Coordinates of C-alpha atoms and ligand atoms in Angstrom, one line a residue:
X1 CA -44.7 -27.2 -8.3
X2 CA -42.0 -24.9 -9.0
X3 CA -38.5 -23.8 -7.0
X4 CA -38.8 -22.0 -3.8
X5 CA -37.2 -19.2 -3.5
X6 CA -34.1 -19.1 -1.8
X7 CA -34.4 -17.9 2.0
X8 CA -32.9 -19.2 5.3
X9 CA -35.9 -21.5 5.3
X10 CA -35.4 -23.2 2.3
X11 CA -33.5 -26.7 2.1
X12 CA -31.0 -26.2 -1.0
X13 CA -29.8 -29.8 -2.6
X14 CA -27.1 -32.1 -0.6
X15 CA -23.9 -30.9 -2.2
X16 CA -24.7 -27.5 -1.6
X17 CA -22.4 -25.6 1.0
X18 CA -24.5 -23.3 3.3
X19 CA -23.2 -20.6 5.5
X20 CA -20.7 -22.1 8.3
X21 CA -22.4 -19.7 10.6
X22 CA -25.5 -19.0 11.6
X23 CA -26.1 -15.5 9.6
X24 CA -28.8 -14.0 12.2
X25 CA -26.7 -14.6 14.9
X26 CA -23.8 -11.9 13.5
X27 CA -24.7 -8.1 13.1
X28 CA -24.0 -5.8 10.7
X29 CA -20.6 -4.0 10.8
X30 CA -19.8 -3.7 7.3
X31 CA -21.6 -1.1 5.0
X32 CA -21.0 -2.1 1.2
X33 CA -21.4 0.6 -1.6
X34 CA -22.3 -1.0 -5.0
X35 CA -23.8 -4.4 -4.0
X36 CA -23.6 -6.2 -8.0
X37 CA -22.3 -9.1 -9.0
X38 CA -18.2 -8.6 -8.2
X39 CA -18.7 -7.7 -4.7
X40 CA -21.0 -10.4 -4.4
X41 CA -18.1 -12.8 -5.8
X42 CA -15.6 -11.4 -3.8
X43 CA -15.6 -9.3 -0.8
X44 CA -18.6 -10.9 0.0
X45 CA -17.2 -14.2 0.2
X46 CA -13.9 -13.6 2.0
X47 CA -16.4 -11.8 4.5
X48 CA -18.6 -15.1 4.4
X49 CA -14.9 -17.0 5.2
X50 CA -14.2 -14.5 7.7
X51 CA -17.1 -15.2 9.7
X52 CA -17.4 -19.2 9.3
X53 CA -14.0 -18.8 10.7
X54 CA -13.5 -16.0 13.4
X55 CA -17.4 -14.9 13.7
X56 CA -17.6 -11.5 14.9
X57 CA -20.5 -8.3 13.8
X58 CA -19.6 -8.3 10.4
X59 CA -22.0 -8.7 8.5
X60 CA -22.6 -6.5 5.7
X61 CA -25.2 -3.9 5.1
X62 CA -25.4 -3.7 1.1
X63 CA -26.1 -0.6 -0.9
X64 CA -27.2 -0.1 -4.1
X65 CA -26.3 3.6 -5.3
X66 CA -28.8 3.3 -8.6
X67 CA -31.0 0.4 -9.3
X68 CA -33.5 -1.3 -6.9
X69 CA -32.8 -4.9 -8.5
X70 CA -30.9 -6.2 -6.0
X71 CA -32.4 -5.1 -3.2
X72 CA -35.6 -6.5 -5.0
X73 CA -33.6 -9.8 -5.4
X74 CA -31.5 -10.5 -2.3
X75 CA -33.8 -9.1 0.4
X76 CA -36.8 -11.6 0.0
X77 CA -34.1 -14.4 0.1
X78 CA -32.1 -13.2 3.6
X79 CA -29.7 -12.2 1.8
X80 CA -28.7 -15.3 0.7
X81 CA -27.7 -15.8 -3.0
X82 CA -25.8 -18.9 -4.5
X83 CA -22.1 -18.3 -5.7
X84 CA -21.8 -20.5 -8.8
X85 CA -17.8 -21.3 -9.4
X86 CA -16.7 -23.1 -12.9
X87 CA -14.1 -24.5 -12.6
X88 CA -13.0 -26.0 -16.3
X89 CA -13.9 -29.3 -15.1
X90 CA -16.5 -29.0 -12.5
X91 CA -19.0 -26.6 -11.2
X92 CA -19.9 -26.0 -7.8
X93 CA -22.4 -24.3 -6.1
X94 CA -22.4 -22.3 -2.2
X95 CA -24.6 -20.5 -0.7
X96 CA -23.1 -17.0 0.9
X97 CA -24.7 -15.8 3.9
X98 CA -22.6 -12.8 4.8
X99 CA -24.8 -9.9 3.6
X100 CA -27.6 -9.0 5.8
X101 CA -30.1 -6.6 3.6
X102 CA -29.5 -4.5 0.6
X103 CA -30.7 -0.8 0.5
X104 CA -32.0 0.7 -2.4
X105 CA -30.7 4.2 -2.3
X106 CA -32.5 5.9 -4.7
X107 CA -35.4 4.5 -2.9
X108 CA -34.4 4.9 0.7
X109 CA -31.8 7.8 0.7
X110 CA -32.3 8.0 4.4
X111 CA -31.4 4.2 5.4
X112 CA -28.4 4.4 3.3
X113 CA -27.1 7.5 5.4
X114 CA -28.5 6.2 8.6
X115 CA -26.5 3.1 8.1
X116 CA -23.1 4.4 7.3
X117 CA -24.1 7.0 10.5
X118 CA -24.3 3.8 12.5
X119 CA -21.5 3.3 15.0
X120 CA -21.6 -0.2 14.9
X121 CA -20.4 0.4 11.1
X122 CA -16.2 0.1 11.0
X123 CA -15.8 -0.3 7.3
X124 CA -17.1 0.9 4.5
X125 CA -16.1 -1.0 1.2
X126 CA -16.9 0.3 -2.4
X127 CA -17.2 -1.0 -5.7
X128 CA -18.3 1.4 -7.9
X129 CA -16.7 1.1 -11.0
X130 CA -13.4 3.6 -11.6
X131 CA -16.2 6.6 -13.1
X132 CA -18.2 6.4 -10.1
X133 CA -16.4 8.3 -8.0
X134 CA -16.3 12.0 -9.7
X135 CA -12.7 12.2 -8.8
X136 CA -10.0 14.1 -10.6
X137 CA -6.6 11.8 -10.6
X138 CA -4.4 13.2 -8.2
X139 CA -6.2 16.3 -7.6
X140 CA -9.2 16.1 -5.5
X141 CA -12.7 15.9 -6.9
X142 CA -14.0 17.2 -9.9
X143 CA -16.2 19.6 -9.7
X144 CA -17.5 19.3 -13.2
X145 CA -18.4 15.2 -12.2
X146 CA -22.2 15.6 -12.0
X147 CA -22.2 13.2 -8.8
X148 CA -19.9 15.4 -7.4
X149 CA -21.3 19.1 -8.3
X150 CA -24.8 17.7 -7.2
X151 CA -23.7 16.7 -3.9
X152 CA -21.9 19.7 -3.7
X153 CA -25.1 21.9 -3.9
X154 CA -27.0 19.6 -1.6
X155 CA -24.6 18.0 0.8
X156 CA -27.1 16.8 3.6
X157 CA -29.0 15.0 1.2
X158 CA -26.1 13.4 -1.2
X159 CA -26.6 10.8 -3.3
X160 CA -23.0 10.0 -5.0
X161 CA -20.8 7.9 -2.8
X162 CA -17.9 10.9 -2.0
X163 CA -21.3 12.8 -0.9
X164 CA -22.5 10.2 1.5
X165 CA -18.8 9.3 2.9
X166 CA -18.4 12.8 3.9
X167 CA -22.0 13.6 5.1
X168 CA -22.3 10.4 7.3
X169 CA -18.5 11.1 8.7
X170 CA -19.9 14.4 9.2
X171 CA -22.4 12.9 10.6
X172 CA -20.5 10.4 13.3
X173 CA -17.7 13.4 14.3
X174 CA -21.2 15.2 15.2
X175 CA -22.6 12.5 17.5
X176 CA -18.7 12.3 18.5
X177 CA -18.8 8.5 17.1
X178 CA -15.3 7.5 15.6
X179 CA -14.7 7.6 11.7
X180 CA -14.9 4.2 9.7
X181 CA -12.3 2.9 7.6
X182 CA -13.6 3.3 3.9
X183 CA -12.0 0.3 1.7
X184 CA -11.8 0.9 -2.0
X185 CA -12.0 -2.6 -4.0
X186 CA -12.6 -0.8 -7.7
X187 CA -9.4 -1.1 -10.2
X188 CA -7.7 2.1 -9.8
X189 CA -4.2 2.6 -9.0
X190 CA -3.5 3.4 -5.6
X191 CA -7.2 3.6 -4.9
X192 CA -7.3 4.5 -1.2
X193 CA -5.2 7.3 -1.3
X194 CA -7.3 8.1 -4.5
X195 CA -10.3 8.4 -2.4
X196 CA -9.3 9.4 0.8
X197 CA -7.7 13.0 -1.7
X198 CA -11.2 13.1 -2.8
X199 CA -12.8 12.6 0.6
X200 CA -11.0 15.4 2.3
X201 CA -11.2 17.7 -0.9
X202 CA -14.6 17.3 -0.8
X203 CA -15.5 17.7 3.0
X204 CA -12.7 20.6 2.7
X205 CA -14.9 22.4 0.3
X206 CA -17.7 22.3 2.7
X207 CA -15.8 22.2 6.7
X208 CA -12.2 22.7 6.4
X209 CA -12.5 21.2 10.4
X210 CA -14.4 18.3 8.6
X211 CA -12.0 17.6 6.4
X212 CA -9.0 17.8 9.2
X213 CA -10.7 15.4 11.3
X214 CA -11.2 13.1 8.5
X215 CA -7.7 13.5 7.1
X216 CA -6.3 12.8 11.1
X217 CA -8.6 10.6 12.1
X218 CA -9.8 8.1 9.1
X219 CA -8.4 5.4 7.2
X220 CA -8.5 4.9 3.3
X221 CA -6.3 1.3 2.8
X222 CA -5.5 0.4 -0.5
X223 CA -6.6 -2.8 -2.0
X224 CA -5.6 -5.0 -5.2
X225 CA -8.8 -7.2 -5.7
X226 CA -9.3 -10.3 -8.5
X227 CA -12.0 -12.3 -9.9
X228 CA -13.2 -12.8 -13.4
X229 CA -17.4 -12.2 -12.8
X230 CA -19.3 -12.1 -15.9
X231 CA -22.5 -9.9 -15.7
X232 CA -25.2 -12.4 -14.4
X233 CA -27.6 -13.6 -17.3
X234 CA -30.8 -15.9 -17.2
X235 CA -28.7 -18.6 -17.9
X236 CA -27.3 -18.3 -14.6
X237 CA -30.2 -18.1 -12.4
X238 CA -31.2 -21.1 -14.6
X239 CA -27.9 -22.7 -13.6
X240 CA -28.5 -21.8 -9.8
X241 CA -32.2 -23.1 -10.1
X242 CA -30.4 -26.8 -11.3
X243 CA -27.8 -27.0 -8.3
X244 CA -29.4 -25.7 -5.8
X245 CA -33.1 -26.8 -6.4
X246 CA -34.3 -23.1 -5.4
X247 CA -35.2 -19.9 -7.3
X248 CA -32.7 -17.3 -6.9
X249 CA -32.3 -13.5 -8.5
X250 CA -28.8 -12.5 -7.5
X251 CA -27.0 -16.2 -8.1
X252 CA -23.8 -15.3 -9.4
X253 CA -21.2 -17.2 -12.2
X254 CA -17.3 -16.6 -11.3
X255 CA -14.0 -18.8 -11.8
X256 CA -12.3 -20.2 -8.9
X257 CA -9.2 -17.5 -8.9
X258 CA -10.0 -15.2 -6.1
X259 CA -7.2 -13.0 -4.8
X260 CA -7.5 -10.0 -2.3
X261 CA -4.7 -8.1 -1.2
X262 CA -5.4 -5.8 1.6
X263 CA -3.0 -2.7 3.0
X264 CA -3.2 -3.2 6.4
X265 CA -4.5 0.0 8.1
X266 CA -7.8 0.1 9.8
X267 CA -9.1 1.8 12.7
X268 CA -12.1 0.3 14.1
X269 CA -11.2 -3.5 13.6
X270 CA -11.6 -5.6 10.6
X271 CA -12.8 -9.5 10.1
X272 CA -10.5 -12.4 9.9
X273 CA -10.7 -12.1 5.9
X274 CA -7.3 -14.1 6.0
X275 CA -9.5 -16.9 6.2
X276 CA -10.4 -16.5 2.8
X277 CA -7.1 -16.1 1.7
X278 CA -6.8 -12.4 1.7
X279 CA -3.4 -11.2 2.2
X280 CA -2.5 -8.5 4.3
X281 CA 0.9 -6.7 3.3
X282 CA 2.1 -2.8 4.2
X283 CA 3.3 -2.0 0.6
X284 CA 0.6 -2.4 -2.0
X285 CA 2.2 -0.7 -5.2
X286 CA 3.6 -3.5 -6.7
X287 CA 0.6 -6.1 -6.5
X288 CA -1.6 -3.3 -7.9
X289 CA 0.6 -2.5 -11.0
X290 CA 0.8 -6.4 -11.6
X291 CA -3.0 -6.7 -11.5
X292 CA -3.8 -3.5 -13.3
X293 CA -0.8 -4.2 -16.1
X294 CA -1.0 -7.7 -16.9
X295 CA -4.8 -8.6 -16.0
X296 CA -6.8 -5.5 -16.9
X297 CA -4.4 -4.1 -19.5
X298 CA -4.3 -7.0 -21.6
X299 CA -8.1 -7.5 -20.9
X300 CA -8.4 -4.1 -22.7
X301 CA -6.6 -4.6 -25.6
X302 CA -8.1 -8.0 -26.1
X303 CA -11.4 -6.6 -25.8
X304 CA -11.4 -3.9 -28.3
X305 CA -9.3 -6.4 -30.7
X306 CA -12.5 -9.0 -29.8
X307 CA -15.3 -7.2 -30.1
X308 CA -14.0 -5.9 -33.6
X309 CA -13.1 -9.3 -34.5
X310 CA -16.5 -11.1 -33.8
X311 CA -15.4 -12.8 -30.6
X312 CA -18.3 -12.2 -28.2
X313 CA -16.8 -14.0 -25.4
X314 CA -12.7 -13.3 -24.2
X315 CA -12.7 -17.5 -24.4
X316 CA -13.2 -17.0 -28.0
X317 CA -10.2 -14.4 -28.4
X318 CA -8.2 -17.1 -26.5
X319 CA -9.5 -19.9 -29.2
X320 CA -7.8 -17.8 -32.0
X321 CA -4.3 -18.2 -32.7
X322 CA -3.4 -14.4 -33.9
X323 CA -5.3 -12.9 -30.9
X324 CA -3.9 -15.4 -28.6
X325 CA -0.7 -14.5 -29.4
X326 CA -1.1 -10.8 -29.0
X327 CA -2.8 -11.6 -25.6
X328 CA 0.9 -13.6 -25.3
X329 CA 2.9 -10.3 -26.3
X330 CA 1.1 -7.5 -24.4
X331 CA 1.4 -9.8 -21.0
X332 CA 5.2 -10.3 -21.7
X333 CA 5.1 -6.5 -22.3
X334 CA 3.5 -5.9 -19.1
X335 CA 5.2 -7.8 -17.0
X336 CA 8.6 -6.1 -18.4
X337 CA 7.2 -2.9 -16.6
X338 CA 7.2 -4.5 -13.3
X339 CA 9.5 -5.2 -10.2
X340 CA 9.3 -8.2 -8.4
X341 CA 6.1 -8.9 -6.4
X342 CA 6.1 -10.4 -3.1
X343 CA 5.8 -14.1 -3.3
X344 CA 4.6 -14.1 -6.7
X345 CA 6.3 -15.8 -10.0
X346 CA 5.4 -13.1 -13.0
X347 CA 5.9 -15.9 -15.3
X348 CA 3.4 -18.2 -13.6
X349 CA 1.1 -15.5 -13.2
X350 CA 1.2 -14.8 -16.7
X351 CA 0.5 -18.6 -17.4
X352 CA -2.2 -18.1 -15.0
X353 CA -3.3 -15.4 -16.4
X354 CA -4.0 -17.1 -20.1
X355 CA -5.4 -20.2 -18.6
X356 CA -8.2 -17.9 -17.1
X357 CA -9.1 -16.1 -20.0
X358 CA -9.4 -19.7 -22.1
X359 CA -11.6 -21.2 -19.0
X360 CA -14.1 -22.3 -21.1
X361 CA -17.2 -22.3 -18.4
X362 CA -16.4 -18.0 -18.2
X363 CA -19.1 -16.0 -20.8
X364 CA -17.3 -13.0 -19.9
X365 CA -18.6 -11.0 -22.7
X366 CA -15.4 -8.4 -24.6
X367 CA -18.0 -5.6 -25.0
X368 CA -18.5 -5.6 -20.7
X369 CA -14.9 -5.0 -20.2
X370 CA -14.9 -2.7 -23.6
X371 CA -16.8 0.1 -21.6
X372 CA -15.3 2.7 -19.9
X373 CA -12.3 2.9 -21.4
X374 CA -11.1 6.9 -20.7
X375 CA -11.4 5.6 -17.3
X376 CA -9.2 2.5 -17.6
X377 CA -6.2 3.3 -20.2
X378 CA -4.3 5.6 -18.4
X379 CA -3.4 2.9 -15.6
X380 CA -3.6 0.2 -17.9
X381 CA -1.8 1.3 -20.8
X382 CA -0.6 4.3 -20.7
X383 CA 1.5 4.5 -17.5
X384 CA 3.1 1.7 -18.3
X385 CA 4.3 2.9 -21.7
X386 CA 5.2 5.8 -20.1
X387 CA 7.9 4.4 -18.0
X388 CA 9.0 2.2 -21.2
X389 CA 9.4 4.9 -23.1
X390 CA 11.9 6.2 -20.4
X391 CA 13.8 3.4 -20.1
X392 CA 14.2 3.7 -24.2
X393 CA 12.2 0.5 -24.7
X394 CA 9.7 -0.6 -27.2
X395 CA 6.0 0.3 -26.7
X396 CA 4.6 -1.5 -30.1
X397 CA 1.9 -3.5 -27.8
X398 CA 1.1 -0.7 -25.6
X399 CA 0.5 1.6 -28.7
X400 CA -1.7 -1.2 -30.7
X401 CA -3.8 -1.2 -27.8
X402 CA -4.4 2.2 -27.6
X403 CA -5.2 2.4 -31.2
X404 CA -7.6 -0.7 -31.0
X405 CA -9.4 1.3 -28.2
X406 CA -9.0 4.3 -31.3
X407 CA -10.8 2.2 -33.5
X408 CA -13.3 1.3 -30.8
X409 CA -14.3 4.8 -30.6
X410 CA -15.6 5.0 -34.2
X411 CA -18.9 3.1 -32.6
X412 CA -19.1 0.7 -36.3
X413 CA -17.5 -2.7 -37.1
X414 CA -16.0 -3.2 -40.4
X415 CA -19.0 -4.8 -41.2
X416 CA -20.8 -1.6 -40.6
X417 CA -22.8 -2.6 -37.7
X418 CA -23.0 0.4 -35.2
X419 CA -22.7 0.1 -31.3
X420 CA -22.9 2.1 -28.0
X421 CA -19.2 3.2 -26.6
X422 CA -20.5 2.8 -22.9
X423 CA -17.9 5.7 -21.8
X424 CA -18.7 8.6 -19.7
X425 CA -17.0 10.7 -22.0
X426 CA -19.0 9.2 -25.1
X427 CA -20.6 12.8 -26.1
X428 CA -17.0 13.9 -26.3
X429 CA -15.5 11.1 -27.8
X430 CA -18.1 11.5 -30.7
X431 CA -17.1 15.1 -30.8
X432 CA -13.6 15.2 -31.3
X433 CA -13.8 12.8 -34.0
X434 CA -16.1 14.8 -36.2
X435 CA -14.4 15.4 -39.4
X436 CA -11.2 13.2 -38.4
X437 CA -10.9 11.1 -41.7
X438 CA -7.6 9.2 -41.2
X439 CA -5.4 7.8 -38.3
X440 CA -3.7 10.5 -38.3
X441 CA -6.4 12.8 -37.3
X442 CA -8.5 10.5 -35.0
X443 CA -5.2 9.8 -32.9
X444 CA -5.1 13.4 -32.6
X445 CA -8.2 13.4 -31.8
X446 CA -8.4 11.6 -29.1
X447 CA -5.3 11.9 -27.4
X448 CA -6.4 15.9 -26.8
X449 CA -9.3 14.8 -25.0
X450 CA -8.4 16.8 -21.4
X451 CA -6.8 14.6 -18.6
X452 CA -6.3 11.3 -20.1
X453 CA -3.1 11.0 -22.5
X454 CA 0.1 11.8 -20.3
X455 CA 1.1 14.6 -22.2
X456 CA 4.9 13.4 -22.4
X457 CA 3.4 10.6 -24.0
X458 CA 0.8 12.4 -26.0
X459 CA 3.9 14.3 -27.4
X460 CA 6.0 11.4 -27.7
X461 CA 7.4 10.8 -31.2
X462 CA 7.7 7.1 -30.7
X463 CA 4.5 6.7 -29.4
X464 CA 2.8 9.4 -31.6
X465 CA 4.2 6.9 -34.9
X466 CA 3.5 4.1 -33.7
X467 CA -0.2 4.8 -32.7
X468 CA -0.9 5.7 -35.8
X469 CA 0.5 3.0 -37.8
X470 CA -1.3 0.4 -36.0
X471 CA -4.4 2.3 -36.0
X472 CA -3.6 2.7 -40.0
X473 CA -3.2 -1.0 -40.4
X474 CA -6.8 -1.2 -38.5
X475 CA -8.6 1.5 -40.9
X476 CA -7.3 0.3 -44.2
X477 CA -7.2 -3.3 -44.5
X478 CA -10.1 -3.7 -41.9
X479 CA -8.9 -5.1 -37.9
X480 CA -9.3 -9.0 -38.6
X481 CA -6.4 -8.5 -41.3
X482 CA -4.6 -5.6 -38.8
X483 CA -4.4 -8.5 -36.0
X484 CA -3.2 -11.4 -38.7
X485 CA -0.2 -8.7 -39.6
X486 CA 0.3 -7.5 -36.0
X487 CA 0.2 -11.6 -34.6
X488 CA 2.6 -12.8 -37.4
X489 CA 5.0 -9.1 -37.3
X490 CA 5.1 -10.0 -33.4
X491 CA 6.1 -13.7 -34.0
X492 CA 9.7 -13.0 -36.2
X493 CA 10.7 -10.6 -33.5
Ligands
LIG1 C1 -12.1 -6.1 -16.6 C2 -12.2 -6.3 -15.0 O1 -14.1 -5.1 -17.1 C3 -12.9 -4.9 -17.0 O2 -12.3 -3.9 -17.4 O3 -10.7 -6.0 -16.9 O4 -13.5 -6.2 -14.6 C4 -11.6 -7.7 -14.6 O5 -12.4 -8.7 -15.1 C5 -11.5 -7.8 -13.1 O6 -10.7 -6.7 -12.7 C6 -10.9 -9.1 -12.7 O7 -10.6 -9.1 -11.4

């Protein structure tokens, strides 16, 4: 006989942690937008925490803004999913019981409005990914974002998630309910502010009353959130089948690193998410530009270097001495950006940091964190070369991983194999470098593209030479040789 599927009703193997509540006793007060695998590692497990601990109506109404899969997967089971966590040594397995149902927007635009309408909703949390959103850094919306302009044209019936924040506050100021908080957990710098600017632009375009009321009355919290989640394969529900003895669709693979920090401002209550470890502080700047810097910068440049380089996996880059070392550089550079972070040492972190990306139990694949890159570099890479630059410092890693995304671009491999850039800007990408032959040309190239190179780095000397050198190095004697050179170059300095 085969597994049973995983529901409230099925026993899971002894070992296996269940819920330290009892899920249908706990209503929903959370509404979660982008239910995939890192929510379902993270905020969904602090929630899980929060409630084992403190209880309280706050569970978590998931939606899924485009695919039906995990409303398809999680729904039949409760809700309930197992949370697989390697550490290098052992694995463990725990089943999470904190997310009451899953909606399938594109199937069910109504329920996904109706919920966020609900009053007993206080929070909403998103995790969208940073292109999602259709917003214009420090400026609003964008008009041109086709989530955006859609929603725009049809705002009762919205289907982006700035379109069905401000149609359901709309919504809830109508029925005189109060506003919920909206959380932002996606890698962007200084993401609620981020959003609440495009909130309010957006509802402003439509009610400038709206967007007064929402801009008096709401709360847009910043977070910092961290935990290396692989995209689920077959090998992990295979894995989840093992431990837990049942069939499960949304099992998810993650390291044990978890870390959550939370800008304390919220109007309609939160759960006891401390009880996960989240940390609640009033200044989030500097936590963000740690994460962002050291973590997801470094990922970057690993992952272009990677991917060109044959390493399928970032525990591969780690496993390779000239790579390894130019993860070693660009964190040091990083972390040289930075002021001191609250009850963090940088110099652990960075150890920390490397050990993770080595854990050998991760498949966290280069060419997932490859995509989107006109979305990542600015906060990754480029601000902080910015401020180097300033301070008359060198910007040698900062630049080779710019020109390692550069070489990206070209969608080949030196062995001539061709690939998909998985950018929202890919059209344009492809565009610009029609007819750019050298590095010369392609940097140019792609630093015009509109709104992403800071243009007093764009017109930077410094950085304008060094780009193209490394990208040079990359073109002519192929990358494998550029990173030997760049590793062993690093080393005498
Ligand atoms: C990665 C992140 O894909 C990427 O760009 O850098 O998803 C990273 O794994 C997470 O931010 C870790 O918390």
């Amino acid at each position: 006989m085969g597994a049973p599927r995983l529901s409230r009703h099925a026993a899971t193997r002894a070992g296996v942690a269940r819920p330290g509540f009892a899920p249908e006793a706990h209503g929903a007060g959370i509404v979660h937008i982008g239910a995939g695998a890192f929510h379902r590692a993270h905020q969904a497990v602090y929630t899980d925490d929060a409630l084992a601990a403190a209880g309280g109506d706050w569970r978590i109404t998931g939606v899924s803004l485009r695919s039906t899969d995990i409303a398809d997967a999680l729904n039949p089971q409760d809700g309930l999913y197992t949370l697989i966590v390697h550490d290098p040594a052992v694995t463990r397995a725990r089943v999470v019981g904190s997310i009451a149902r899953v909606i399938a927007a594109a199937r069910e635009p109504g329920a996904t409005l109706a919920a966020l309408a609900d009053p007993a909703t206080r929070i909403v949390t998103t995790t969208v990914t940073e292109k999602a959103y259709g917003i214009a850094r420090g400026a609003g919306v964008d008009p041109a974002s086709p989530a955006i302009a859609a929603d725009l044209a049809n705002p009762r019936f919205p289907s982006g998630v700035i379109g069905l924040l401000v149609e359901a506050l709309r919504l809830r100021r109508a029925a005189g309910d109060a506003p919920f908080t909206v959380l932002c957990c996606d890698n962007l710098p200084d993401n609620g502010a981020l959003l609440r600017l495009g909130v309010v632009d957006f509802a402003g375009r439509l009610d400038s009353d709206l967007a007064d009321w929402i801009a008096a009355e709401g709360a847009f919290p910043s977070s910092m959130v961290d935990r290396i989640t692989p995209a689920p394969t077959a090998t992990t529900l295979a894995l989840a089948r093992e431990l837990t003895g049942c069939e499960d669709m949304a099992a998810v693979e993650t390291e044990p690193f978890s870390q959550w920090v939370i800008e304390n401002r919220f109007v309609a209550g939160r759960p006891r998410w401390e009880a996960g470890g989240a940390l609640f502080v009033e200044a989030i700047a500097p936590y963000e530009r740690m994460k962002l810097r050291m973590l997801n910068g470094t990922h970057s440049m690993l992952a272009y270097c990677g991917y060109l380089t044959g390493c399928t996996y970032v525990r591969d880059v780690m496993a390779r001495p000239d790579l390894a070392a130019l993860v070693g550089r660009h964190l040091a550079a990083a972390r040289s950006t930075l002021e001191s972070v609250g009850g963090i040492d940088l110099g652990r972190y960075a150890d920390d940091l490397r050990a993770r990306f080595a854990n050998p139990a991760i498949a966290h694949q280069t060419y997932q964190i490859a995509m989107d890159g006109t979305e990542k570099l600015p906060q990754r890479i480029f601000e902080p070369a910015l401020e180097l630059l300033g301070r008359g410092a060198g910007i040698r890693p900062f630049a080779f991983a710019a020109a390692a995304w550069m070489r990206y671009c070209l969608g080949r491999t030196d062995a001539g194999e061709t690939y998909a850039l998985r950018d929202p800007r890919e059209a344009q990408i492809r565009r610009a470098l029609e007819g750019a032959g050298n590095a010369a040309a392609i940097s140019a190239a792609l630093t015009a593209l509109p709104g992403f190179v800071p243009e007093r780095l764009a017109a930077h000397p410094v950085w304008r030479a060094e780009v193209e050198d490394a990208l040079g190095a990359m073109l002519s004697g192929g990358m494998a040789a550029a990173v030997r050179a760049e590793a062993a170059a690093a080393a005498v300095l």
